[in-house]
mmCIF file of C-alpha atoms in Angstrom:
data_model
loop_
_atom_site.group_PDB
_atom_site.id
_atom_site.type_symbol
_atom_site.label_atom_id
_atom_site.label_comp_id
_atom_site.label_asym_id
_atom_site.label_seq_id
_atom_site.Cartn_x
_atom_site.Cartn_y
_atom_site.Cartn_z
ATOM 1 C CA MET A 438 -1.630 10.250 -17.419
ATOM 2 C CA THR A 439 -1.284 13.999 -17.064
ATOM 3 C CA THR A 440 1.994 15.482 -16.009
ATOM 4 C CA PRO A 441 1.987 16.095 -12.227
ATOM 5 C CA THR A 442 2.162 19.702 -11.049
ATOM 6 C CA ILE A 443 4.758 21.179 -8.746
ATOM 7 C CA ALA A 444 2.006 21.233 -6.003
ATOM 8 C CA GLN A 445 1.405 17.528 -6.450
ATOM 9 C CA TYR A 446 5.153 16.811 -6.268
ATOM 10 C CA LEU A 447 5.339 18.775 -3.028
ATOM 11 C CA LYS A 448 2.286 16.998 -1.639
ATOM 12 C CA TYR A 449 3.696 13.551 -2.234
ATOM 13 C CA ALA A 450 7.197 14.583 -1.156
ATOM 14 C CA ASN A 451 5.695 15.551 2.178
ATOM 15 C CA LEU A 452 3.938 12.247 2.463
ATOM 16 C CA GLN A 453 7.255 10.474 1.754
ATOM 17 C CA MET A 454 8.953 12.585 4.391
ATOM 18 C CA ALA A 455 6.228 11.718 6.843
ATOM 19 C CA ALA A 456 6.768 8.028 6.188
ATOM 20 C CA GLU A 457 10.406 8.324 7.176
ATOM 21 C CA ALA A 458 9.193 9.007 10.743
ATOM 22 C CA PHE A 459 7.931 6.446 13.331
ATOM 23 C CA LEU A 460 4.228 7.114 13.493
ATOM 24 C CA VAL A 461 2.843 4.246 15.643
ATOM 25 C CA ASP A 462 3.142 3.656 19.334
ATOM 26 C CA SER A 463 4.618 0.640 21.251
ATOM 27 C CA GLN A 464 1.413 -1.275 20.533
ATOM 28 C CA ASP A 465 1.630 -0.409 16.811
ATOM 29 C CA LYS A 466 -1.422 1.885 17.051
ATOM 30 C CA PRO A 467 -1.251 4.908 14.728
ATOM 31 C CA LEU A 468 -0.345 8.194 16.656
ATOM 32 C CA THR A 469 -2.859 10.980 16.647
ATOM 33 C CA GLY A 470 -3.083 14.599 17.755
ATOM 34 C CA GLN A 471 -0.101 16.129 19.462
ATOM 35 C CA GLN A 472 1.856 12.832 19.496
ATOM 36 C CA TYR A 473 1.555 12.669 15.750
ATOM 37 C CA ILE A 474 2.690 16.204 15.338
ATOM 38 C CA ASP A 475 5.660 15.610 17.606
ATOM 39 C CA ALA A 476 6.697 12.578 15.681
ATOM 40 C CA LEU A 477 6.596 14.472 12.374
ATOM 41 C CA VAL A 478 8.775 17.224 13.938
ATOM 42 C CA ARG A 479 11.274 14.588 15.194
ATOM 43 C CA GLY A 480 11.194 12.875 11.717
ATOM 44 C CA ASN A 481 13.775 10.219 11.284
ATOM 45 C CA ASN A 482 16.121 11.943 13.789
ATOM 46 C CA HIS A 483 18.335 12.961 10.960
ATOM 47 C CA ALA A 484 17.605 15.265 7.959
ATOM 48 C CA SER A 485 13.929 14.334 7.193
ATOM 49 C CA TYR A 486 11.584 16.236 9.449
ATOM 50 C CA PHE A 487 8.719 18.776 9.475
ATOM 51 C CA THR A 488 8.639 22.195 11.001
ATOM 52 C CA GLU A 489 5.976 22.597 13.671
ATOM 53 C CA THR A 490 3.770 24.636 11.239
ATOM 54 C CA GLU A 491 4.189 21.998 8.531
ATOM 55 C CA ALA A 492 3.321 19.190 10.968
ATOM 56 C CA ILE A 493 0.251 20.775 12.300
ATOM 57 C CA LYS A 494 -1.126 21.165 8.729
ATOM 58 C CA PHE A 495 -0.104 17.627 7.780
ATOM 59 C CA GLU A 496 -1.790 16.203 10.808
ATOM 60 C CA ARG A 497 -4.974 18.131 9.971
ATOM 61 C CA ASP A 498 -4.985 16.643 6.378
ATOM 62 C CA TRP A 499 -3.749 13.154 6.717
ATOM 63 C CA GLU A 500 -4.272 10.272 9.182
ATOM 64 C CA VAL A 501 -2.051 7.218 9.578
ATOM 65 C CA VAL A 502 -4.075 4.089 8.798
ATOM 66 C CA ASP A 503 -1.224 1.629 9.404
ATOM 67 C CA GLN A 504 2.540 1.577 9.570
ATOM 68 C CA CYS A 505 4.830 -1.287 9.355
ATOM 69 C CA LYS A 506 7.815 -0.036 11.329
ATOM 70 C CA ASN A 507 10.636 -2.486 10.498
ATOM 71 C CA THR A 508 10.456 -6.174 9.574
ATOM 72 C CA PRO A 509 13.461 -8.560 10.039
ATOM 73 C CA THR A 510 14.532 -7.596 6.456
ATOM 74 C CA GLY A 511 14.296 -3.863 7.302
ATOM 75 C CA PHE A 512 11.108 -3.239 5.320
ATOM 76 C CA SER A 513 8.958 -0.305 6.455
ATOM 77 C CA GLY A 514 5.930 1.312 4.872
ATOM 78 C CA THR A 515 3.081 3.620 5.805
ATOM 79 C CA LEU A 516 -0.523 3.833 4.658
ATOM 80 C CA PHE A 517 -2.056 7.358 4.903
ATOM 81 C CA ARG A 518 -5.630 8.526 4.344
ATOM 82 C CA ASN A 519 -6.674 12.013 3.361
ATOM 83 C CA LYS A 520 -9.408 13.083 5.825
ATOM 84 C CA THR A 521 -11.169 15.159 3.184
ATOM 85 C CA THR A 522 -10.896 13.388 -0.062
ATOM 86 C CA ASN A 523 -10.526 9.751 1.186
ATOM 87 C CA GLU A 524 -7.295 9.383 -0.973
ATOM 88 C CA TYR A 525 -4.973 6.703 0.237
ATOM 89 C CA VAL A 526 -1.233 6.801 -0.162
ATOM 90 C CA LEU A 527 1.214 4.036 0.375
ATOM 91 C CA SER A 528 4.679 5.415 1.202
ATOM 92 C CA PHE A 529 7.792 3.112 1.416
ATOM 93 C CA ARG A 530 10.660 4.288 3.725
ATOM 94 C CA SER A 531 14.077 4.896 2.200
ATOM 95 C CA THR A 532 17.410 3.332 3.203
ATOM 96 C CA GLU A 533 18.102 3.757 6.880
ATOM 97 C CA ALA A 534 21.789 4.258 6.318
ATOM 98 C CA TYR A 535 22.680 5.008 9.917
ATOM 99 C CA ASP A 536 19.963 3.285 12.090
ATOM 100 C CA ASP A 537 19.491 0.119 10.026
ATOM 101 C CA ALA A 538 22.549 -0.119 7.950
ATOM 102 C CA ILE A 539 22.979 -3.918 8.146
ATOM 103 C CA ARG A 540 19.544 -4.817 6.824
ATOM 104 C CA ASP A 541 18.963 -1.896 4.414
ATOM 105 C CA SER A 542 22.551 -1.126 3.105
ATOM 106 C CA ALA A 543 24.429 -4.296 3.469
ATOM 107 C CA SER A 544 21.831 -6.966 2.941
ATOM 108 C CA THR A 545 19.161 -5.252 0.794
ATOM 109 C CA ASN A 546 21.104 -2.776 -1.355
ATOM 110 C CA THR A 547 24.399 -4.700 -1.744
ATOM 111 C CA LEU A 548 23.473 -8.363 -1.659
ATOM 112 C CA GLU A 549 19.996 -8.011 -3.262
ATOM 113 C CA ILE A 550 19.475 -5.017 -5.429
ATOM 114 C CA HIS A 551 23.045 -4.562 -6.608
ATOM 115 C CA SER A 552 23.713 -8.291 -7.206
ATOM 116 C CA THR A 553 20.223 -9.456 -8.493
ATOM 117 C CA GLY A 554 18.244 -6.377 -9.367
ATOM 118 C CA TRP A 555 15.568 -6.906 -6.718
ATOM 119 C CA ALA A 556 15.177 -6.345 -2.923
ATOM 120 C CA TRP A 557 13.720 -9.883 -2.533
ATOM 121 C CA GLY A 558 13.349 -9.908 1.208
ATOM 122 C CA GLN A 559 11.765 -6.436 1.473
ATOM 123 C CA ILE A 560 9.507 -7.141 -1.559
ATOM 124 C CA SER A 561 8.215 -10.313 0.077
ATOM 125 C CA ASP A 562 7.521 -8.354 3.230
ATOM 126 C CA MET A 563 5.833 -5.473 1.306
ATOM 127 C CA GLU A 564 3.497 -7.965 -0.423
ATOM 128 C CA ALA A 565 2.578 -9.658 2.945
ATOM 129 C CA TRP A 566 1.945 -6.228 4.611
ATOM 130 C CA TYR A 567 -0.115 -4.989 1.630
ATOM 131 C CA ALA A 568 -2.198 -8.209 1.702
ATOM 132 C CA SER A 569 -2.826 -7.442 5.490
ATOM 133 C CA ILE A 570 -4.061 -3.862 4.945
ATOM 134 C CA LYS A 571 -5.650 -4.021 1.548
ATOM 135 C CA SER A 572 -9.186 -4.417 2.993
ATOM 136 C CA GLN A 573 -8.915 -1.013 4.755
ATOM 137 C CA ILE A 574 -8.424 0.895 1.485
ATOM 138 C CA ASP A 575 -11.779 2.037 0.136
ATOM 139 C CA GLY A 576 -10.590 5.091 -1.915
ATOM 140 C CA PRO A 577 -8.164 5.982 -4.675
ATOM 141 C CA LEU A 578 -4.544 4.729 -4.044
ATOM 142 C CA ASN A 579 -1.347 6.395 -4.922
ATOM 143 C CA VAL A 580 2.156 5.256 -4.041
ATOM 144 C CA THR A 581 5.436 7.014 -3.138
ATOM 145 C CA GLY A 582 8.987 5.921 -2.483
ATOM 146 C CA TYR A 583 12.392 7.539 -2.001
ATOM 147 C CA SER A 584 15.750 5.723 -2.545
ATOM 148 C CA LEU A 585 15.211 2.139 -1.494
ATOM 149 C CA GLY A 586 11.589 3.006 -1.112
ATOM 150 C CA GLY A 587 11.584 4.179 -4.828
ATOM 151 C CA HIS A 588 12.698 0.609 -5.751
ATOM 152 C CA LEU A 589 9.919 -0.856 -3.673
ATOM 153 C CA ALA A 590 7.320 1.641 -5.122
ATOM 154 C CA THR A 591 8.415 0.755 -8.780
ATOM 155 C CA THR A 592 8.197 -3.009 -7.921
ATOM 156 C CA PHE A 593 4.728 -2.394 -6.329
ATOM 157 C CA ASN A 594 3.601 -0.757 -9.530
ATOM 158 C CA LEU A 595 4.742 -3.691 -11.655
ATOM 159 C CA LEU A 596 2.835 -6.075 -9.297
ATOM 160 C CA HIS A 597 -0.339 -3.957 -8.784
ATOM 161 C CA GLN A 598 -0.597 -1.380 -11.589
ATOM 162 C CA ASN A 599 -4.340 -1.989 -11.971
ATOM 163 C CA GLU A 600 -4.965 -1.190 -8.389
ATOM 164 C CA ILE A 601 -3.264 2.278 -8.174
ATOM 165 C CA ASN A 602 -3.548 5.644 -9.912
ATOM 166 C CA GLN A 603 -0.021 7.111 -9.767
ATOM 167 C CA VAL A 604 3.477 6.376 -8.375
ATOM 168 C CA PHE A 605 5.822 9.099 -7.241
ATOM 169 C CA THR A 606 9.455 8.147 -6.770
ATOM 170 C CA PHE A 607 12.292 10.409 -5.541
ATOM 171 C CA ASN A 608 15.857 9.338 -6.392
ATOM 172 C CA GLY A 609 14.587 5.908 -6.544
ATOM 173 C CA ALA A 610 16.832 2.793 -6.940
ATOM 174 C CA GLY A 611 16.198 1.075 -10.254
ATOM 175 C CA VAL A 612 14.825 -2.489 -10.660
ATOM 176 C CA GLY A 613 16.076 -5.536 -12.450
ATOM 177 C CA GLU A 614 14.299 -7.718 -15.007
ATOM 178 C CA VAL A 615 12.921 -11.198 -15.008
ATOM 179 C CA LYS A 616 13.891 -13.268 -17.926
ATOM 180 C CA THR A 617 11.524 -14.678 -20.545
ATOM 181 C CA GLY A 618 9.099 -17.202 -19.240
ATOM 182 C CA HIS A 619 8.903 -16.134 -15.610
ATOM 183 C CA ALA A 620 6.554 -13.413 -14.184
ATOM 184 C CA LEU A 621 7.811 -11.222 -11.415
ATOM 185 C CA ALA A 622 5.041 -12.490 -9.028
ATOM 186 C CA GLU A 623 6.067 -16.028 -9.868
ATOM 187 C CA THR A 624 9.696 -15.321 -9.050
ATOM 188 C CA ILE A 625 8.695 -13.716 -5.703
ATOM 189 C CA ALA A 626 6.659 -16.751 -4.764
ATOM 190 C CA TYR A 627 9.616 -18.999 -5.547
ATOM 191 C CA PHE A 628 11.715 -16.800 -3.204
ATOM 192 C CA ASP A 629 9.094 -17.071 -0.522
ATOM 193 C CA SER A 630 9.073 -20.933 -0.904
ATOM 194 C CA LEU A 631 12.947 -20.850 -0.328
ATOM 195 C CA ARG A 632 12.576 -18.409 2.531
ATOM 196 C CA ARG A 633 10.111 -20.599 4.379
ATOM 197 C CA THR A 634 12.469 -23.499 4.453
ATOM 198 C CA ASP A 635 15.708 -21.713 5.067
ATOM 199 C CA ALA A 636 16.721 -21.025 8.702
ATOM 200 C CA GLN A 637 19.657 -18.703 7.856
ATOM 201 C CA GLY A 638 19.666 -15.037 8.704
ATOM 202 C CA ALA A 639 18.591 -12.446 6.223
ATOM 203 C CA ALA A 640 22.024 -11.379 5.074
ATOM 204 C CA ASN A 641 23.449 -14.916 4.807
ATOM 205 C CA ARG A 642 20.342 -16.279 3.124
ATOM 206 C CA LEU A 643 20.832 -14.353 -0.063
ATOM 207 C CA VAL A 644 24.490 -15.521 -0.295
ATOM 208 C CA ALA A 645 23.375 -19.145 0.135
ATOM 209 C CA LEU A 646 20.639 -19.116 -2.405
ATOM 210 C CA ASP A 647 21.312 -20.217 -5.938
ATOM 211 C CA LEU A 648 19.951 -16.943 -7.440
ATOM 212 C CA THR A 649 20.441 -18.240 -10.965
ATOM 213 C CA GLN A 650 17.316 -20.329 -10.333
ATOM 214 C CA LEU A 651 15.416 -17.084 -10.057
ATOM 215 C CA GLU A 652 16.410 -16.224 -13.630
ATOM 216 C CA SER A 653 16.816 -12.588 -12.946
ATOM 217 C CA GLN A 654 19.494 -10.027 -13.640
ATOM 218 C CA ALA A 655 20.145 -6.502 -12.571
ATOM 219 C CA TYR A 656 20.600 -3.666 -15.024
#
C-alpha cells in the first residue's frame, strides 16, 4: 500500500467530520440538497462542522447512502458514495462526550474498551448495520474513524480486511487482543449470544458478564 498523500488525508478527514453530523431526517432518509448542506454546517453542534463553502463542495461530491444515527449502545456510522468515482466510504462517529456520555464514555469507553480492549456492544451493532447495507456497495470501499470511531474502524479492518482498500483513523482508540484459540469473529458471536438472552441495560450488562469467558485482554 502506498503512503497516503496530504490531499488524501484531508479528503478522509472531511468525510469523518461529515459523519459526526446528523445526515438523515426523522424517517431515516438521507438528506439532500440544501438540507444536507445545512446539516454539514451545523455539524455535531460543537467543534466539528463545515463552512458554507466547504459544505457546498462536499454535497456536490458525496451523497449519503445510509446513516445509523445512534443504536441503544451509542453506535453510529455513515456510508457515503462519491458521485463521480463511485467510491464508498464507511465512517464511524467518535465519542459523543457531551450528548451521549453515558453510552459512549461511561459504558463503551470505560466498561468495555478500557476494561476488556473491545467495544463489544458497538462492534456488534456495527456488524449488524454493515450486514444490512452491504448489498448497496458496488464500488471500492474505504473506512474512516476518529477516537472511538477509530477503534471501530480498526476492528472493522480486522474483520473485513479482504473487503476494503484502506483505513484512515484519526487519534483512534486502540484495540485489545483475543487469546490463542479464539477468532475475533467467534468472540463477537459469543457476545451476541449472551446479549440476546440478557435483559439488563447496556451499561449493567458488561458488569454482569463473565468477561473471562471471552478470553480477551486489553493492551
